[in-house]
Amino acid sequence: MNPSPLPSGPLLLRCRMLLAHARAVPLRDAGVLIEHGTVVRVAPFAELADGVPADRTTELDGVVLPAFTDAHSHLRALPLGEQGVADTDLETWVVRLTGTTALDSYDDALAAAVALVTTGVTTVQAIHHTFAGADMYAAGVRAVASALTEAGMRAELAVGITDRAEFLPDPPSAAWPGPAPEPRSLAAPVRGVPPRDLPDLAASLAIPCPGVRVGVAPVAPQWCSDEALDVLRQCAEAGMRLHTHLLESRYQRTWLGGSDGGGDGGSDPVSRLDRHGLLGPGLSAAHGVWLTGPEIALLARRGVTLVHCPVSNLRLGSGDASVRSWLDAGVNVALGMDSQHTAAADMFAEMRAALAAAERAGGPLTPHEVLAMATEGGAVATGHGGRLGRIAPGFRADLICVAAGTTDAEVDADPVERIVCGAAPADVTHVFRSGRPLVAAGEVYGRASADAALARLRAALAADREARTRRLGALAAYEEPLRGLLARTEA
Ligand SMILES: [Zn+2]
């Protein structure tokens, strides 16, 4: 890889148009002065030009705005369509996932992270979850963390834990087919890292990777025992951040209906998380499609961030979240792509999907609100509130330049609407993370490494094609009984 050097002296950006935050008045010919990776002054360019050598000045001929945070990711580089996994309902999709080819964690994360950079993302929050034992798990997390560092990405990396039936109703209901199909793991929910070993594992992952922080995640409450939730609270009390999936599909409130819905008290996932002390500003929760009004109010009071994943919700048939009601209740809202791209990661398409989902849900959002979710909302979601998401003195210099037409009239025409409603990754000409260029004049510094990683990933897919087809075929036997179970739950 060819990382650009971290600038040591002051760096002055001359911005044709500066949008300091999602609701800011755009400034023409603005200057942003950066020292040690932090913005120290924002002013008309002419006021800052004196005293900064010309070779320390970069001209940005477009709209400069804060870089994005992808607040919910699995760092999957390749669309799952390339593995033969078609879109379907979430529950069936999760079963199909278990038949996919296991890919190299480093290559997958590196290619995924570089793709995120090209769409203007400099901070990602990702859940890493496998069913490996502690040693293998630690090695996987370290590989992902070093890939993120290599890509220049700032990251919250949540070590995911599950210790209850991930894919089956718990306890297995009489409706479930008898013989355990392959892979055996489907019917063996207790696997991977036992909850009691999680604190040691997480503590062992104090990684020397700048910008990458390790947190923990109940992958979803319905997949965690009470013991696991208590262990996660201990991790949070020790200072780790928390991330989770929450009420993504309609079946998760009572977890496919037939079971107790989870742990002590047999109550809903939000009450369970609250009872275990996990609702607080250190928690961000993805999806939230099926939250009720009182639950949304409780999350607002506790300071929990909700991460809206509109593309994923649409592709997996989860429904349209009522994000309007989240914002109106005072919840901090971020945006996450959930690694559900069909071609390449595209934060602009995700923002447009948020607008469309809000229309369908009957509570429209403005482009400014959606941009705020992708910037300041994401900063809060990842524990960087007040340091990321704006271009202002004291904030880290994470910013991007989006080409915005050639005439002044084009540049002037509400840049937020232009960018949210019309831009694409190809329009991102520059990306800076802490003042360090990751994309400059359209050149992506990590491109060659990412392309090499992608080639290795595709070779692995090709080598496993026949075996994967067999596995996915065997898993298809689950789908009809699962649909029956879902239908009965719905009824
Ligand atoms: Zn997810």
XYZ file of C-alpha atoms and ligand atoms in Angstrom:
492
model
C 0.000 0.000 0.000
C 1.047 3.533 -0.522
C -0.095 5.537 2.474
C 0.255 9.233 2.110
C 2.407 10.805 4.802
C 0.738 12.477 7.728
C 1.383 16.179 7.127
C 3.601 17.525 9.857
C 3.307 21.263 9.334
C 0.166 23.336 8.913
C -2.083 22.476 5.991
C -4.407 25.001 4.407
C -7.389 23.878 2.347
C -8.890 26.378 -0.076
C -12.499 25.341 -0.552
C -14.558 26.600 -3.450
C -17.560 26.001 -1.197
C -17.442 24.977 2.452
C -20.311 23.299 4.250
C -19.068 23.203 7.828
C -21.935 20.971 8.994
C -25.254 19.705 7.723
C -27.201 22.840 8.692
C -24.491 25.407 8.072
C -24.732 28.294 5.655
C -22.376 27.396 2.779
C -19.309 29.640 2.531
C -17.693 30.468 -0.799
C -13.870 30.537 -1.116
C -13.334 29.456 2.471
C -10.104 28.367 4.096
C -9.638 25.521 6.574
C -6.382 25.588 8.517
C -5.263 22.231 9.901
C -2.482 21.497 12.366
C -1.587 18.076 13.756
C -4.683 16.625 12.120
C -7.069 19.045 13.828
C -8.911 22.018 12.383
C -7.612 25.176 14.049
C -9.347 27.893 12.010
C -12.132 28.294 9.478
C -12.274 31.685 7.739
C -12.391 33.332 4.324
C -9.411 31.964 2.427
C -7.872 35.413 1.969
C -7.589 35.805 5.757
C -5.666 32.556 6.135
C -3.466 32.625 3.027
C -0.815 34.827 4.625
C 1.606 32.861 6.681
C 0.992 29.468 5.073
C 3.442 28.546 2.297
C 1.840 27.946 -1.087
C 3.112 24.356 -1.135
C 1.105 23.691 2.029
C -2.114 24.822 0.371
C -4.491 22.429 -1.387
C -7.139 23.749 -3.747
C -10.442 21.902 -3.482
C -12.671 22.731 -6.421
C -16.024 21.558 -5.105
C -18.106 21.402 -1.953
C -16.067 20.520 1.132
C -18.043 18.905 3.940
C -17.414 16.659 6.956
C -16.499 13.069 6.122
C -19.124 10.387 6.730
C -19.430 7.720 9.404
C -20.789 4.320 8.397
C -22.208 3.458 11.795
C -23.131 -0.156 11.092
C -20.992 -2.453 8.979
C -19.856 -6.043 8.739
C -16.871 -5.103 6.561
C -17.920 -7.413 3.745
C -16.120 -6.411 0.586
C -18.046 -8.532 -1.910
C -21.795 -8.421 -2.400
C -23.354 -11.641 -1.142
C -24.862 -12.128 -4.571
C -21.379 -13.216 -5.653
C -21.709 -16.092 -3.177
C -25.070 -17.115 -4.576
C -27.042 -15.655 -1.634
C -30.107 -13.882 -2.984
C -32.109 -11.266 -1.095
C -34.866 -12.729 1.030
C -36.389 -12.155 4.446
C -33.859 -11.630 7.229
C -34.420 -14.967 8.976
C -33.933 -17.003 5.794
C -30.993 -14.828 4.798
C -29.223 -15.470 8.107
C -29.599 -19.199 7.548
C -28.166 -18.849 4.038
C -25.224 -16.869 5.391
C -24.024 -19.928 7.250
C -23.394 -21.678 3.938
C -21.197 -18.982 2.452
C -17.463 -19.241 1.907
C -15.443 -18.072 4.898
C -13.141 -15.372 3.565
C -9.817 -14.090 4.813
C -10.616 -11.473 7.471
C -7.746 -9.180 6.550
C -8.469 -9.114 2.823
C -12.206 -8.745 3.345
C -11.817 -5.852 5.780
C -9.122 -4.113 3.734
C -11.102 -4.147 0.494
C -14.295 -3.168 2.330
C -12.577 -0.292 4.142
C -10.979 1.140 1.009
C -14.359 1.003 -0.709
C -15.811 2.950 2.226
C -13.104 5.582 1.878
C -13.972 6.083 -1.788
C -17.532 6.965 -0.821
C -16.346 9.530 1.712
C -16.398 7.433 4.890
C -13.482 7.891 7.311
C -15.051 6.279 10.396
C -16.727 2.906 10.491
C -18.407 0.953 13.243
C -18.271 -2.751 12.541
C -19.369 -5.899 14.270
C -16.921 -8.751 13.948
C -18.511 -12.054 14.784
C -17.508 -15.618 14.115
C -18.051 -18.879 15.923
C -14.338 -19.411 16.400
C -12.885 -20.066 19.826
C -11.112 -17.304 21.732
C -7.665 -17.677 20.134
C -8.942 -17.728 16.580
C -11.367 -14.963 17.408
C -8.579 -12.749 18.721
C -6.514 -13.403 15.611
C -9.474 -12.443 13.432
C -10.078 -9.197 15.288
C -6.391 -8.301 15.050
C -6.421 -8.997 11.310
C -9.462 -6.771 10.810
C -7.975 -4.010 12.954
C -4.716 -3.995 11.026
C -6.608 -3.929 7.720
C -8.587 -0.906 8.920
C -5.377 0.834 9.926
C -3.838 -0.002 6.574
C -6.814 1.582 4.822
C -6.441 4.717 6.950
C -9.856 4.172 8.508
C -10.884 5.206 12.013
C -12.968 2.432 13.516
C -15.043 1.155 16.375
C -14.683 -2.597 16.142
C -17.285 -4.417 18.208
C -16.458 -7.979 19.206
C -19.756 -9.769 18.777
C -21.007 -12.470 21.094
C -23.925 -14.861 20.851
C -24.666 -17.814 23.089
C -28.275 -18.627 22.343
C -29.878 -20.109 19.259
C -29.004 -17.677 16.516
C -31.133 -19.204 13.833
C -33.642 -21.384 15.569
C -36.472 -20.649 17.943
C -35.325 -21.171 21.470
C -36.164 -23.647 22.763
C -36.594 -25.563 19.512
C -40.305 -25.764 18.971
C -42.223 -28.805 17.961
C -42.691 -27.222 14.574
C -38.997 -27.509 13.809
C -37.788 -30.406 11.642
C -36.193 -33.214 13.602
C -32.857 -34.255 12.119
C -30.116 -31.669 12.307
C -29.047 -30.706 8.802
C -25.553 -29.709 7.795
C -23.745 -27.687 8.847
C -24.171 -29.146 12.296
C -23.553 -25.741 13.861
C -27.064 -24.625 13.013
C -28.416 -26.848 15.702
C -25.628 -26.147 18.182
C -26.242 -22.653 19.416
C -23.704 -22.623 22.228
C -20.398 -22.307 20.454
C -17.588 -19.890 19.932
C -16.538 -17.778 22.894
C -18.449 -18.484 26.120
C -19.638 -15.233 27.727
C -17.420 -15.639 30.788
C -14.351 -15.578 28.515
C -15.374 -12.386 26.734
C -13.796 -9.847 29.139
C -10.401 -11.561 28.911
C -10.711 -11.798 25.152
C -11.712 -8.158 24.809
C -8.953 -7.020 27.156
C -6.408 -9.010 25.161
C -7.367 -6.986 22.124
C -5.883 -3.686 23.229
C -4.567 -3.331 19.727
C -1.657 -1.174 18.681
C -3.641 0.029 15.682
C -4.031 3.810 15.712
C -7.618 4.921 15.423
C -9.129 1.465 15.961
C -10.962 0.958 19.251
C -12.298 -2.398 20.322
C -15.765 -2.568 21.835
C -18.222 -5.368 22.427
C -21.589 -6.352 21.034
C -24.466 -8.571 21.879
C -24.910 -9.408 18.180
C -28.597 -9.142 19.001
C -30.392 -9.458 22.354
C -32.402 -12.497 21.288
C -29.156 -14.360 20.646
C -27.699 -13.618 24.084
C -28.389 -15.258 27.414
C -28.814 -13.209 30.575
C -25.298 -14.235 31.573
C -23.938 -12.872 28.295
C -25.749 -9.548 28.744
C -24.356 -9.221 32.265
C -20.829 -9.892 31.033
C -21.289 -7.257 28.334
C -22.385 -4.759 30.984
C -19.157 -5.470 32.871
C -17.226 -4.707 29.675
C -19.158 -1.438 29.318
C -18.434 -0.553 32.947
C -14.756 -1.070 32.148
C -15.066 1.619 29.453
C -15.830 -0.325 26.287
C -18.483 0.895 23.883
C -21.447 -1.286 22.931
C -23.100 -1.960 19.622
C -25.980 -4.262 18.727
C -28.699 -5.183 16.262
C -32.108 -4.357 17.710
C -35.621 -5.281 16.551
C -34.554 -5.580 12.944
C -37.401 -7.890 11.944
C -40.916 -8.214 13.262
C -40.168 -11.675 14.632
C -37.486 -10.556 17.058
C -39.793 -9.090 19.681
C -40.836 -12.545 20.789
C -38.149 -14.338 18.752
C -40.344 -16.305 16.426
C -43.256 -16.345 18.793
C -43.020 -19.770 20.262
C -40.366 -19.102 22.856
C -40.004 -16.971 25.931
C -38.491 -14.109 23.961
C -35.409 -14.153 26.035
C -34.174 -14.709 29.497
C -35.425 -13.515 32.818
C -38.880 -12.083 32.831
C -39.475 -13.236 29.284
C -39.869 -9.666 28.118
C -39.068 -7.760 24.954
C -35.507 -6.994 23.843
C -35.532 -3.326 24.856
C -36.713 -4.060 28.400
C -34.144 -6.829 28.639
C -31.283 -4.559 27.598
C -32.504 -1.953 30.080
C -32.818 -4.448 32.913
C -29.246 -5.554 32.280
C -28.025 -1.952 32.373
C -27.007 -1.793 28.745
C -29.055 1.222 27.623
C -26.907 4.341 27.739
C -24.899 6.794 25.655
C -22.245 4.118 25.129
C -24.692 1.951 23.158
C -25.678 2.290 19.539
C -28.275 -0.045 18.085
C -28.770 -0.814 14.408
C -32.102 -1.116 12.565
C -34.771 -0.532 15.248
C -37.483 -1.048 12.633
C -40.003 -2.522 15.076
C -39.523 -0.206 18.059
C -42.685 1.122 19.698
C -43.266 4.740 20.693
C -42.616 4.125 24.411
C -39.418 2.206 23.551
C -38.208 5.065 21.361
C -38.890 7.487 24.226
C -36.936 5.252 26.616
C -33.958 5.068 24.232
C -34.020 8.866 23.929
C -33.983 9.242 27.730
C -31.082 6.812 28.044
C -29.061 8.555 25.314
C -28.869 5.495 23.051
C -28.055 6.106 19.377
C -30.149 4.399 16.711
C -28.409 3.501 13.464
C -30.740 3.619 10.484
C -29.945 1.050 7.763
C -32.494 1.793 5.010
C -30.919 -0.190 2.160
C -30.521 -3.283 4.321
C -34.047 -2.945 5.706
C -35.410 -2.818 2.183
C -33.329 -5.685 0.789
C -34.141 -8.041 3.659
C -37.787 -7.064 3.820
C -37.466 -5.847 7.399
C -39.696 -2.800 6.880
C -39.216 0.966 6.947
C -38.112 2.399 10.267
C -40.042 5.433 11.525
C -36.962 7.639 11.681
C -39.089 10.783 11.791
C -40.445 9.657 15.162
C -36.920 8.852 16.375
C -35.727 12.381 15.615
C -38.888 13.945 17.029
C -38.355 11.985 20.257
C -34.828 13.370 20.521
C -32.908 10.206 19.674
C -29.470 10.627 18.111
C -29.658 8.945 14.697
C -26.764 7.690 12.589
C -26.657 5.960 9.218
C -25.268 2.502 8.456
C -24.807 0.602 5.214
C -24.732 -2.834 6.873
C -22.436 -4.080 4.068
C -25.529 -4.531 1.926
C -24.239 -3.023 -1.300
C -25.096 -4.702 -4.583
C -22.141 -3.258 -6.501
C -19.975 -0.923 -4.405
C -20.499 0.790 -1.067
C -22.326 4.074 -1.706
C -23.106 6.429 1.180
C -24.937 8.786 -1.167
C -27.295 6.017 -2.258
C -27.795 5.170 1.439
C -28.809 8.771 2.148
C -31.262 8.693 -0.755
C -32.611 5.388 0.539
C -33.184 7.100 3.893
C -35.224 9.814 2.176
C -37.262 7.234 0.261
C -37.845 5.031 3.317
C -39.066 8.034 5.302
C -41.528 8.901 2.527
C -42.860 5.342 2.532
C -43.134 5.381 6.318
C -45.209 8.578 6.149
C -42.703 10.749 8.037
C -40.510 12.543 5.531
C -36.954 13.625 6.286
C -35.085 16.530 4.744
C -31.744 16.122 2.961
C -30.196 18.208 5.760
C -31.468 15.794 8.404
C -30.126 12.809 6.487
C -26.742 14.456 5.997
C -26.637 15.187 9.735
C -27.228 11.489 10.404
C -24.303 10.551 8.147
C -21.963 13.050 9.826
C -22.671 14.347 13.349
C -25.070 11.531 14.175
C -22.427 8.986 13.233
C -19.830 10.827 15.293
C -21.970 10.507 18.420
C -22.748 6.876 17.585
C -19.055 6.050 17.635
C -18.113 8.053 20.710
C -16.626 10.957 18.758
C -19.316 13.555 19.441
C -17.781 17.042 19.524
C -14.643 15.825 17.723
C -16.005 14.565 14.391
C -18.911 15.406 12.104
C -18.232 19.121 11.710
C -15.522 21.260 10.197
C -14.771 23.592 13.065
C -11.878 24.506 15.356
C -11.085 21.630 17.691
C -12.602 18.979 15.433
C -10.462 16.350 13.735
C -9.822 17.213 10.098
C -11.975 14.466 8.589
C -13.458 16.025 5.500
C -14.261 15.322 1.896
C -14.587 17.301 -1.319
C -17.453 16.489 -3.652
C -17.352 17.809 -7.200
C -20.304 20.130 -7.498
C -20.619 21.245 -11.065
C -18.597 23.805 -12.930
C -20.609 26.988 -12.796
C -21.090 29.126 -9.723
C -24.843 28.707 -10.115
C -24.437 24.928 -9.923
C -22.195 25.156 -6.889
C -24.493 27.646 -5.177
C -27.721 25.715 -5.691
C -28.357 24.263 -2.210
C -25.249 22.082 -1.959
C -26.857 19.778 0.594
C -29.705 18.910 -1.709
C -27.333 18.509 -4.645
C -25.064 16.167 -2.716
C -27.679 14.097 -0.916
C -30.007 13.807 -3.885
C -27.520 13.635 -6.722
C -23.930 12.755 -5.816
C -22.141 9.417 -6.252
C -18.830 7.996 -5.015
C -17.234 8.991 -8.340
C -17.859 12.636 -7.395
C -15.663 12.361 -4.286
C -12.404 13.968 -5.328
C -10.680 14.226 -1.936
C -10.927 12.470 1.404
C -8.903 13.515 4.449
C -8.776 11.682 7.732
C -7.142 13.731 10.495
C -5.661 15.879 7.752
C -4.093 12.907 5.994
C -5.214 12.525 2.388
C -6.745 9.119 1.620
C -8.138 10.240 -1.735
C -6.569 13.135 -3.608
C -7.648 14.447 -7.005
C -9.612 11.245 -7.469
C -6.627 8.981 -6.705
C -7.419 6.461 -3.979
C -4.241 5.649 -2.081
C -5.393 2.204 -1.047
C -6.738 1.165 -4.441
C -3.913 -1.194 -5.475
C -3.935 -3.067 -2.164
C -7.716 -3.286 -2.205
C -7.747 -4.593 -5.780
C -5.194 -7.255 -4.888
C -7.267 -8.252 -1.859
C -10.407 -8.436 -4.000
C -8.655 -10.702 -6.480
C -7.660 -13.068 -3.658
C -11.199 -13.033 -2.260
C -12.691 -13.867 -5.659
C -10.169 -16.677 -6.140
C -11.259 -18.122 -2.784
C -14.891 -17.903 -3.866
C -14.121 -19.677 -7.130
C -12.196 -22.464 -5.396
C -15.108 -23.100 -3.039
C -17.870 -22.747 -5.607
C -18.965 -26.389 -5.819
C -18.812 -27.041 -2.102
C -20.653 -23.801 -1.395
C -23.392 -24.705 -3.843
C -23.811 -28.009 -2.015
C -23.980 -26.290 1.377
C -26.490 -23.720 0.217
C -28.520 -26.481 -1.370
C -28.594 -28.418 1.905
C -29.642 -25.310 3.798
C -32.560 -24.825 1.434
C -34.215 -27.703 3.283
C -34.643 -25.303 6.206
C -36.453 -22.671 4.289
C -39.922 -24.124 3.917
C -40.341 -25.083 7.582
C -38.836 -21.735 8.567
C -41.377 -19.894 6.418
C -44.132 -21.897 8.016
C -42.880 -20.965 11.444
C -42.645 -17.290 10.479
C -46.156 -17.353 9.052
C -47.523 -18.809 12.284
C -45.614 -16.217 14.312
C -47.134 -13.454 12.215
C -50.611 -14.887 12.608
Zn -25.892 -5.851 10.602
